[in-house]
PDB file of C-alpha atoms in Angstrom:
ATOM      1  CA  ILE A   1       3.966  67.269-137.019  1.00 95.00           C
ATOM      2  CA  VAL A   2       3.954  71.049-136.917  1.00 97.00           C
ATOM      3  CA  SER A   3       0.355  71.371-135.733  1.00 96.00           C
ATOM      4  CA  GLY A   4       1.105  69.583-132.450  1.00 94.00           C
ATOM      5  CA  ALA A   5       4.012  71.868-131.638  1.00 96.00           C
ATOM      6  CA  VAL A   6       2.119  75.118-132.303  1.00 96.00           C
ATOM      7  CA  ALA A   7      -1.190  73.970-130.793  1.00 92.00           C
ATOM      8  CA  GLU A   8      -3.254  76.467-128.784  1.00 90.00           C
ATOM      9  CA  ARG A   9      -1.687  79.669-130.080  1.00 93.00           C
ATOM     10  CA  ILE A  10      -1.988  79.956-133.857  1.00 94.00           C
ATOM     11  CA  LYS A  11      -4.893  81.081-136.010  1.00 95.00           C
ATOM     12  CA  LEU A  12      -6.378  78.399-138.243  1.00 95.00           C
ATOM     13  CA  GLY A  13      -6.116  80.573-141.358  1.00 96.00           C
ATOM     14  CA  SER A  14      -2.446  81.303-140.715  1.00 95.00           C
ATOM     15  CA  PHE A  15      -1.721  77.639-140.196  1.00 96.00           C
ATOM     16  CA  MET A  16      -3.512  76.688-143.415  1.00 97.00           C
ATOM     17  CA  VAL A  17      -1.382  79.179-145.378  1.00 97.00           C
ATOM     18  CA  PHE A  18       1.790  77.772-143.817  1.00 96.00           C
ATOM     19  CA  SER A  19       0.716  74.170-144.473  1.00 96.00           C
ATOM     20  CA  THR A  20      -0.044  74.877-148.111  1.00 97.00           C
ATOM     21  CA  VAL A  21       3.310  76.541-148.753  1.00 96.00           C
ATOM     22  CA  PHE A  22       5.330  73.990-146.783  1.00 97.00           C
ATOM     23  CA  ILE A  23       3.696  70.931-148.333  1.00 96.00           C
ATOM     24  CA  ALA A  24       3.490  72.323-151.872  1.00 97.00           C
ATOM     25  CA  PHE A  25       7.081  73.556-152.082  1.00 97.00           C
ATOM     26  CA  VAL A  26       9.383  72.583-149.209  1.00 97.00           C
ATOM     27  CA  TYR A  27       8.594  68.876-148.864  1.00 97.00           C
ATOM     28  CA  PRO A  28       8.760  68.097-152.620  1.00 97.00           C
ATOM     29  CA  VAL A  29      12.052  69.942-153.139  1.00 98.00           C
ATOM     30  CA  LEU A  30      13.741  68.469-150.083  1.00 98.00           C
ATOM     31  CA  GLY A  31      12.296  65.027-150.775  1.00 97.00           C
ATOM     32  CA  SER A  32      13.763  65.064-154.268  1.00 98.00           C
ATOM     33  CA  TRP A  33      17.280  65.252-152.834  1.00 98.00           C
ATOM     34  CA  LYS A  34      16.969  61.567-151.947  1.00 98.00           C
ATOM     35  CA  TRP A  35      13.766  60.073-153.340  1.00 97.00           C
ATOM     36  CA  GLY A  36      14.005  61.941-156.631  1.00 97.00           C
ATOM     37  CA  GLY A  37      17.516  60.742-157.387  1.00 97.00           C
ATOM     38  CA  GLY A  38      19.051  64.025-156.220  1.00 98.00           C
ATOM     39  CA  TRP A  39      22.458  64.919-154.837  1.00 98.00           C
ATOM     40  CA  LEU A  40      22.018  63.134-151.497  1.00 98.00           C
ATOM     41  CA  ASP A  41      20.932  59.965-153.272  1.00 98.00           C
ATOM     42  CA  ALA A  42      24.080  60.145-155.385  1.00 98.00           C
ATOM     43  CA  LEU A  43      26.100  60.606-152.205  1.00 98.00           C
ATOM     44  CA  GLY A  44      24.692  57.369-150.758  1.00 97.00           C
ATOM     45  CA  PHE A  45      22.382  58.880-148.125  1.00 98.00           C
ATOM     46  CA  TYR A  46      19.768  56.361-146.973  1.00 98.00           C
ATOM     47  CA  ASP A  47      16.345  57.096-145.522  1.00 98.00           C
ATOM     48  CA  PHE A  48      13.891  54.299-146.225  1.00 98.00           C
ATOM     49  CA  ALA A  49      10.590  55.901-145.204  1.00 97.00           C
ATOM     50  CA  GLY A  50      11.549  59.326-143.909  1.00 97.00           C
ATOM     51  CA  SER A  51      13.083  59.626-140.422  1.00 98.00           C
ATOM     52  CA  THR A  52      14.698  62.761-141.828  1.00 98.00           C
ATOM     53  CA  ILE A  53      12.850  63.486-145.065  1.00 98.00           C
ATOM     54  CA  VAL A  54       9.428  63.360-143.381  1.00 98.00           C
ATOM     55  CA  HIS A  55       9.928  63.596-139.640  1.00 98.00           C
ATOM     56  CA  SER A  56      12.917  65.800-138.954  1.00 98.00           C
ATOM     57  CA  VAL A  57      11.949  68.152-141.789  1.00 98.00           C
ATOM     58  CA  GLY A  58       8.606  68.599-140.043  1.00 98.00           C
ATOM     59  CA  GLY A  59      10.403  68.856-136.720  1.00 98.00           C
ATOM     60  CA  TRP A  60      12.637  71.677-137.931  1.00 98.00           C
ATOM     61  CA  ALA A  61       9.583  73.533-139.212  1.00 98.00           C
ATOM     62  CA  ALA A  62       7.865  72.973-135.865  1.00 98.00           C
ATOM     63  CA  LEU A  63      10.863  74.380-134.007  1.00 98.00           C
ATOM     64  CA  ALA A  64      10.887  77.466-136.240  1.00 97.00           C
ATOM     65  CA  GLY A  65       7.158  77.972-135.669  1.00 96.00           C
ATOM     66  CA  VAL A  66       7.427  77.662-131.901  1.00 97.00           C
ATOM     67  CA  LEU A  67      10.329  80.136-131.777  1.00 97.00           C
ATOM     68  CA  LEU A  68       8.308  82.671-133.784  1.00 96.00           C
ATOM     69  CA  LEU A  69       5.057  82.230-131.862  1.00 95.00           C
ATOM     70  CA  GLY A  70       6.473  82.010-128.356  1.00 94.00           C
ATOM     71  CA  ALA A  71       5.028  80.048-125.468  1.00 95.00           C
ATOM     72  CA  ARG A  72       1.379  79.693-124.483  1.00 93.00           C
ATOM     73  CA  LYS A  73       0.183  82.147-121.848  1.00 91.00           C
ATOM     74  CA  GLY A  74       0.642  80.701-118.385  1.00 91.00           C
ATOM     75  CA  LYS A  75       3.206  78.077-119.403  1.00 93.00           C
ATOM     76  CA  TYR A  76       6.268  79.814-117.975  1.00 93.00           C
ATOM     77  CA  VAL A  77       5.527  82.077-114.993  1.00 91.00           C
ATOM     78  CA  ASP A  78       8.135  83.671-112.705  1.00 87.00           C
ATOM     79  CA  GLY A  79      10.829  81.448-114.165  1.00 83.00           C
ATOM     80  CA  LYS A  80       8.892  78.269-113.365  1.00 89.00           C
ATOM     81  CA  ILE A  81       7.439  75.667-115.729  1.00 91.00           C
ATOM     82  CA  ARG A  82       3.697  75.185-115.271  1.00 91.00           C
ATOM     83  CA  PRO A  83       2.389  71.965-116.830  1.00 88.00           C
ATOM     84  CA  ILE A  84      -0.763  72.313-118.952  1.00 90.00           C
ATOM     85  CA  PRO A  85      -2.051  68.717-119.121  1.00 87.00           C
ATOM     86  CA  GLY A  86      -4.177  67.360-121.936  1.00 86.00           C
ATOM     87  CA  HIS A  87      -7.890  67.052-121.194  1.00 89.00           C
ATOM     88  CA  SER A  88      -8.180  63.303-121.902  1.00 95.00           C
ATOM     89  CA  MET A  89      -5.343  60.829-121.611  1.00 95.00           C
ATOM     90  CA  PRO A  90      -7.518  57.896-122.807  1.00 96.00           C
ATOM     91  CA  LEU A  91      -8.128  59.770-126.070  1.00 96.00           C
ATOM     92  CA  ALA A  92      -4.409  60.555-126.353  1.00 95.00           C
ATOM     93  CA  THR A  93      -3.628  56.869-125.823  1.00 97.00           C
ATOM     94  CA  ILE A  94      -6.106  55.802-128.502  1.00 98.00           C
ATOM     95  CA  GLY A  95      -4.529  58.365-130.830  1.00 96.00           C
ATOM     96  CA  VAL A  96      -1.075  56.886-130.321  1.00 97.00           C
ATOM     97  CA  PHE A  97      -2.399  53.360-130.929  1.00 97.00           C
ATOM     98  CA  LEU A  98      -3.956  54.593-134.184  1.00 98.00           C
ATOM     99  CA  LEU A  99      -0.590  56.038-135.172  1.00 97.00           C
ATOM    100  CA  TRP A 100       1.145  52.759-134.313  1.00 98.00           C
ATOM    101  CA  LEU A 101      -1.289  50.895-136.567  1.00 97.00           C
ATOM    102  CA  GLY A 102      -1.009  53.523-139.291  1.00 97.00           C
ATOM    103  CA  TRP A 103       2.780  53.209-139.253  1.00 97.00           C
ATOM    104  CA  PHE A 104       2.420  49.701-140.686  1.00 97.00           C
ATOM    105  CA  GLY A 105       1.025  51.360-143.798  1.00 96.00           C
ATOM    106  CA  PHE A 106       3.599  54.151-143.612  1.00 95.00           C
ATOM    107  CA  ASN A 107       6.654  51.881-143.363  1.00 97.00           C
ATOM    108  CA  GLY A 108       5.214  48.724-144.914  1.00 96.00           C
ATOM    109  CA  GLY A 109       3.855  50.673-147.867  1.00 96.00           C
ATOM    110  CA  SER A 110       7.247  52.280-148.427  1.00 96.00           C
ATOM    111  CA  VAL A 111       8.517  48.910-149.671  1.00 96.00           C
ATOM    112  CA  LEU A 112       6.568  49.898-152.825  1.00 95.00           C
ATOM    113  CA  SER A 113       5.861  46.279-153.728  1.00 94.00           C
ATOM    114  CA  ALA A 114       4.019  43.207-152.433  1.00 92.00           C
ATOM    115  CA  ASP A 115       7.264  41.424-151.567  1.00 94.00           C
ATOM    116  CA  ALA A 116       6.061  39.285-148.655  1.00 96.00           C
ATOM    117  CA  GLY A 117       9.472  38.832-147.052  1.00 96.00           C
ATOM    118  CA  LEU A 118      10.498  42.496-147.121  1.00 96.00           C
ATOM    119  CA  VAL A 119       7.078  43.791-146.074  1.00 97.00           C
ATOM    120  CA  SER A 120       6.990  41.311-143.177  1.00 97.00           C
ATOM    121  CA  LEU A 121      10.482  42.315-142.035  1.00 97.00           C
ATOM    122  CA  THR A 122       9.513  45.981-142.161  1.00 97.00           C
ATOM    123  CA  LEU A 123       6.338  45.436-140.131  1.00 98.00           C
ATOM    124  CA  VAL A 124       8.173  43.440-137.457  1.00 98.00           C
ATOM    125  CA  THR A 125      11.074  45.897-137.070  1.00 98.00           C
ATOM    126  CA  THR A 126       8.573  48.760-136.895  1.00 98.00           C
ATOM    127  CA  SER A 127       6.526  47.163-134.131  1.00 98.00           C
ATOM    128  CA  LEU A 128       9.527  46.018-132.104  1.00 98.00           C
ATOM    129  CA  ALA A 129      11.010  49.521-132.149  1.00 98.00           C
ATOM    130  CA  ALA A 130       7.695  51.045-131.039  1.00 98.00           C
ATOM    131  CA  ALA A 131       7.360  48.626-128.139  1.00 98.00           C
ATOM    132  CA  ALA A 132      10.963  49.151-127.086  1.00 98.00           C
ATOM    133  CA  GLY A 133      10.491  52.926-127.296  1.00 98.00           C
ATOM    134  CA  ALA A 134       7.544  52.737-124.894  1.00 98.00           C
ATOM    135  CA  VAL A 135       9.571  50.699-122.419  1.00 98.00           C
ATOM    136  CA  GLY A 136      12.600  52.973-122.691  1.00 98.00           C
ATOM    137  CA  ALA A 137      10.588  56.157-122.156  1.00 98.00           C
ATOM    138  CA  MET A 138       8.510  54.703-119.316  1.00 97.00           C
ATOM    139  CA  PHE A 139      11.507  53.574-117.274  1.00 97.00           C
ATOM    140  CA  THR A 140      13.486  56.738-118.033  1.00 98.00           C
ATOM    141  CA  SER A 141      10.627  58.966-116.850  1.00 97.00           C
ATOM    142  CA  TRP A 142      10.148  56.689-113.835  1.00 97.00           C
ATOM    143  CA  PHE A 143      13.821  57.019-112.943  1.00 96.00           C
ATOM    144  CA  THR A 144      14.004  60.800-113.463  1.00 95.00           C
ATOM    145  CA  SER A 145      10.679  61.868-111.914  1.00 92.00           C
ATOM    146  CA  LYS A 146      10.129  59.008-109.422  1.00 91.00           C
ATOM    147  CA  LYS A 147       6.939  57.815-111.118  1.00 91.00           C
ATOM    148  CA  PRO A 148       6.003  56.426-114.536  1.00 91.00           C
ATOM    149  CA  ASP A 149       4.499  59.012-116.881  1.00 93.00           C
ATOM    150  CA  LEU A 150       1.857  57.918-119.410  1.00 96.00           C
ATOM    151  CA  THR A 151       2.528  60.861-121.736  1.00 95.00           C
ATOM    152  CA  MET A 152       6.213  59.983-121.828  1.00 97.00           C
ATOM    153  CA  ALA A 153       5.430  56.318-122.533  1.00 97.00           C
ATOM    154  CA  LEU A 154       3.142  57.360-125.398  1.00 98.00           C
ATOM    155  CA  ASN A 155       5.824  59.645-126.806  1.00 98.00           C
ATOM    156  CA  GLY A 156       8.223  56.728-126.403  1.00 98.00           C
ATOM    157  CA  VAL A 157       6.070  54.660-128.774  1.00 98.00           C
ATOM    158  CA  LEU A 158       6.219  57.436-131.355  1.00 98.00           C
ATOM    159  CA  ALA A 159       9.932  57.961-130.740  1.00 98.00           C
ATOM    160  CA  GLY A 160      10.607  54.308-131.490  1.00 98.00           C
ATOM    161  CA  LEU A 161       8.497  54.504-134.635  1.00 98.00           C
ATOM    162  CA  VAL A 162      10.267  57.611-135.891  1.00 98.00           C
ATOM    163  CA  GLY A 163      13.659  56.131-135.012  1.00 98.00           C
ATOM    164  CA  ILE A 164      13.154  52.926-136.995  1.00 98.00           C
ATOM    165  CA  THR A 165      11.630  54.605-140.049  1.00 98.00           C
ATOM    166  CA  ALA A 166      14.947  55.369-141.764  1.00 98.00           C
ATOM    167  CA  GLY A 167      16.128  51.756-141.751  1.00 97.00           C
ATOM    168  CA  ALA A 168      13.071  49.589-141.141  1.00 98.00           C
ATOM    169  CA  ASP A 169      13.758  47.507-144.235  1.00 97.00           C
ATOM    170  CA  GLN A 170      17.284  46.472-143.279  1.00 96.00           C
ATOM    171  CA  MET A 171      17.512  46.123-139.505  1.00 97.00           C
ATOM    172  CA  ALA A 172      17.919  42.909-137.530  1.00 97.00           C
ATOM    173  CA  MET A 173      15.470  42.257-134.713  1.00 97.00           C
ATOM    174  CA  TRP A 174      17.950  43.131-131.968  1.00 97.00           C
ATOM    175  CA  SER A 175      18.950  46.313-133.804  1.00 97.00           C
ATOM    176  CA  SER A 176      15.298  47.404-134.041  1.00 98.00           C
ATOM    177  CA  ILE A 177      14.784  46.891-130.318  1.00 98.00           C
ATOM    178  CA  LEU A 178      17.962  48.804-129.493  1.00 98.00           C
ATOM    179  CA  ILE A 179      17.095  51.692-131.832  1.00 98.00           C
ATOM    180  CA  GLY A 180      13.615  51.965-130.314  1.00 98.00           C
ATOM    181  CA  LEU A 181      14.902  51.688-126.749  1.00 98.00           C
ATOM    182  CA  ILE A 182      17.463  54.448-127.275  1.00 98.00           C
ATOM    183  CA  ALA A 183      14.855  56.625-129.002  1.00 98.00           C
ATOM    184  CA  GLY A 184      12.556  56.191-125.992  1.00 98.00           C
ATOM    185  CA  ILE A 185      15.307  57.289-123.643  1.00 98.00           C
ATOM    186  CA  ILE A 186      16.311  60.224-125.851  1.00 98.00           C
ATOM    187  CA  VAL A 187      12.784  61.591-126.207  1.00 98.00           C
ATOM    188  CA  VAL A 188      12.344  61.986-122.432  1.00 98.00           C
ATOM    189  CA  PHE A 189      15.510  64.026-122.008  1.00 98.00           C
ATOM    190  CA  SER A 190      14.670  66.017-125.143  1.00 98.00           C
ATOM    191  CA  VAL A 191      11.259  66.996-123.709  1.00 97.00           C
ATOM    192  CA  TYR A 192      12.956  68.058-120.458  1.00 96.00           C
ATOM    193  CA  PHE A 193      15.576  70.040-122.406  1.00 97.00           C
ATOM    194  CA  PHE A 194      13.112  72.028-124.512  1.00 96.00           C
ATOM    195  CA  ASP A 195      11.020  72.807-121.431  1.00 94.00           C
ATOM    196  CA  LYS A 196      14.128  73.964-119.592  1.00 94.00           C
ATOM    197  CA  ILE A 197      15.033  76.441-122.339  1.00 95.00           C
ATOM    198  CA  LYS A 198      11.383  77.582-122.463  1.00 94.00           C
ATOM    199  CA  ILE A 199      10.464  76.246-125.892  1.00 96.00           C
ATOM    200  CA  ASP A 200       6.790  75.370-125.460  1.00 96.00           C
ATOM    201  CA  ASP A 201       5.852  72.198-127.340  1.00 96.00           C
ATOM    202  CA  PRO A 202       2.467  70.956-126.029  1.00 94.00           C
ATOM    203  CA  VAL A 203       2.712  67.381-127.309  1.00 94.00           C
ATOM    204  CA  GLY A 204       6.475  66.877-127.562  1.00 96.00           C
ATOM    205  CA  ALA A 205       6.354  66.938-131.363  1.00 97.00           C
ATOM    206  CA  ILE A 206       9.808  68.475-131.724  1.00 98.00           C
ATOM    207  CA  SER A 207      11.348  65.880-129.418  1.00 98.00           C
ATOM    208  CA  VAL A 208       9.597  62.979-131.155  1.00 98.00           C
ATOM    209  CA  HIS A 209      10.010  63.980-134.781  1.00 98.00           C
ATOM    210  CA  LEU A 210      13.135  66.152-134.853  1.00 98.00           C
ATOM    211  CA  THR A 211      15.332  64.676-132.132  1.00 98.00           C
ATOM    212  CA  CYS A 212      14.398  61.051-132.786  1.00 98.00           C
ATOM    213  CA  GLY A 213      14.321  61.611-136.549  1.00 98.00           C
ATOM    214  CA  ILE A 214      17.973  62.630-136.347  1.00 98.00           C
ATOM    215  CA  TRP A 215      18.760  59.593-134.178  1.00 98.00           C
ATOM    216  CA  GLY A 216      16.984  57.215-136.553  1.00 98.00           C
ATOM    217  CA  THR A 217      18.842  58.589-139.562  1.00 98.00           C
ATOM    218  CA  LEU A 218      22.220  58.254-137.864  1.00 98.00           C
ATOM    219  CA  ALA A 219      21.274  54.763-136.643  1.00 98.00           C
ATOM    220  CA  VAL A 220      21.337  53.555-140.267  1.00 98.00           C
ATOM    221  CA  GLY A 221      25.058  54.295-140.301  1.00 98.00           C
ATOM    222  CA  ILE A 222      25.522  52.372-137.034  1.00 97.00           C
ATOM    223  CA  PHE A 223      23.240  49.335-137.392  1.00 97.00           C
ATOM    224  CA  GLY A 224      22.246  49.235-141.077  1.00 95.00           C
ATOM    225  CA  ALA A 225      23.371  46.957-143.898  1.00 93.00           C
ATOM    226  CA  MET A 226      26.051  49.469-144.945  1.00 92.00           C
ATOM    227  CA  ALA A 227      27.058  50.478-141.400  1.00 94.00           C
ATOM    228  CA  GLY A 228      30.436  52.115-140.989  1.00 96.00           C
ATOM    229  CA  ALA A 229      32.175  55.442-140.525  1.00 96.00           C
ATOM    230  CA  GLY A 230      31.668  56.399-144.162  1.00 97.00           C
ATOM    231  CA  GLN A 231      27.935  55.721-144.138  1.00 98.00           C
ATOM    232  CA  LEU A 232      27.553  57.460-140.776  1.00 98.00           C
ATOM    233  CA  ALA A 233      29.272  60.545-142.190  1.00 98.00           C
ATOM    234  CA  VAL A 234      26.938  60.578-145.200  1.00 98.00           C
ATOM    235  CA  GLN A 235      23.917  60.236-142.895  1.00 98.00           C
ATOM    236  CA  ALA A 236      25.201  63.161-140.820  1.00 98.00           C
ATOM    237  CA  ILE A 237      25.612  65.297-143.954  1.00 98.00           C
ATOM    238  CA  GLY A 238      21.985  64.557-144.840  1.00 98.00           C
ATOM    239  CA  VAL A 239      20.819  65.508-141.344  1.00 98.00           C
ATOM    240  CA  VAL A 240      22.639  68.842-141.460  1.00 98.00           C
ATOM    241  CA  ALA A 241      21.543  69.661-145.014  1.00 98.00           C
ATOM    242  CA  TYR A 242      17.885  68.925-144.347  1.00 98.00           C
ATOM    243  CA  GLY A 243      18.001  70.795-141.053  1.00 98.00           C
ATOM    244  CA  ALA A 244      19.484  73.936-142.581  1.00 97.00           C
ATOM    245  CA  ALA A 245      17.017  74.001-145.476  1.00 97.00           C
ATOM    246  CA  ALA A 246      13.864  73.071-143.550  1.00 97.00           C
ATOM    247  CA  PHE A 247      14.470  75.415-140.629  1.00 97.00           C
ATOM    248  CA  ILE A 248      15.067  78.417-142.880  1.00 95.00           C
TER     249      ILE A 248
END
C-alpha cells in the first residue's frame, strides 16, 4: 500500500527500514485493538477482513510518507499538474486482475473456516463489489473528463474490493453492488482532490486504500447486519482512532 504512494522517490534501504518497523510494531498493535480482543472489539467495532485495520492503516502511513517526501520532480510545474503515465497499461491491468483474484483468498480466507455457505457468500460479495467499483469509476471519469479512463476503472476495481472488505461476510447482493459502486465514484474524486492539493500519489494508493477503506468501514454501519446509528458511530470511532495512531 505504501510503496505505491511513495514510488519513484524513495531509497530502497530507507523503505525497507520503514517497512520493517511498520509491519513489526504498528500493524500488530493496531490490529490487536479489534482482532486481538482489544478495546475496539469490546466497543463493538466490526471490520471483517481489514478495510480499516489493513487498508486505511496503510493509507494513513502512505499519506504521511508522501507529505514527508514531497512530489516527484516534474509533477507540479508552474502551478500546473503534469501527468506522468505508467509505462505499460496492459501490465497494470494484469496486476489489478491478479489482485482481484488474490482478494478471494484475502476475504474468503478471513472466514477462518471451510464453511461452504459463508465462504461462498464472501466470494460473491467481493466480486460484485469489485465489478461495481469498475463501472462506477469508469462512468464517473467519463462524465468528469469527457472520456473513459482505464487507470480510473482499474482503481475502481480496487476501490470496490477495499470497500467491501469490512463487511464481506454479512452483506446482501444489492448492498455489495451499492458499496462497490459508491467506492468507484469516490475514488475518482479522491484522486482529483489529492492532485489538486499537490499530494503526489503515482498509483492512487491513498485514494484506494485510505479513502475507500474509510467508506467501507462506515458502510458496515449503514448496510451491515447490525446497521444503525449506534453501529455507525462505533465504526466512526474506529476510523478516527486508527487514523490518529497510524498517521503519527
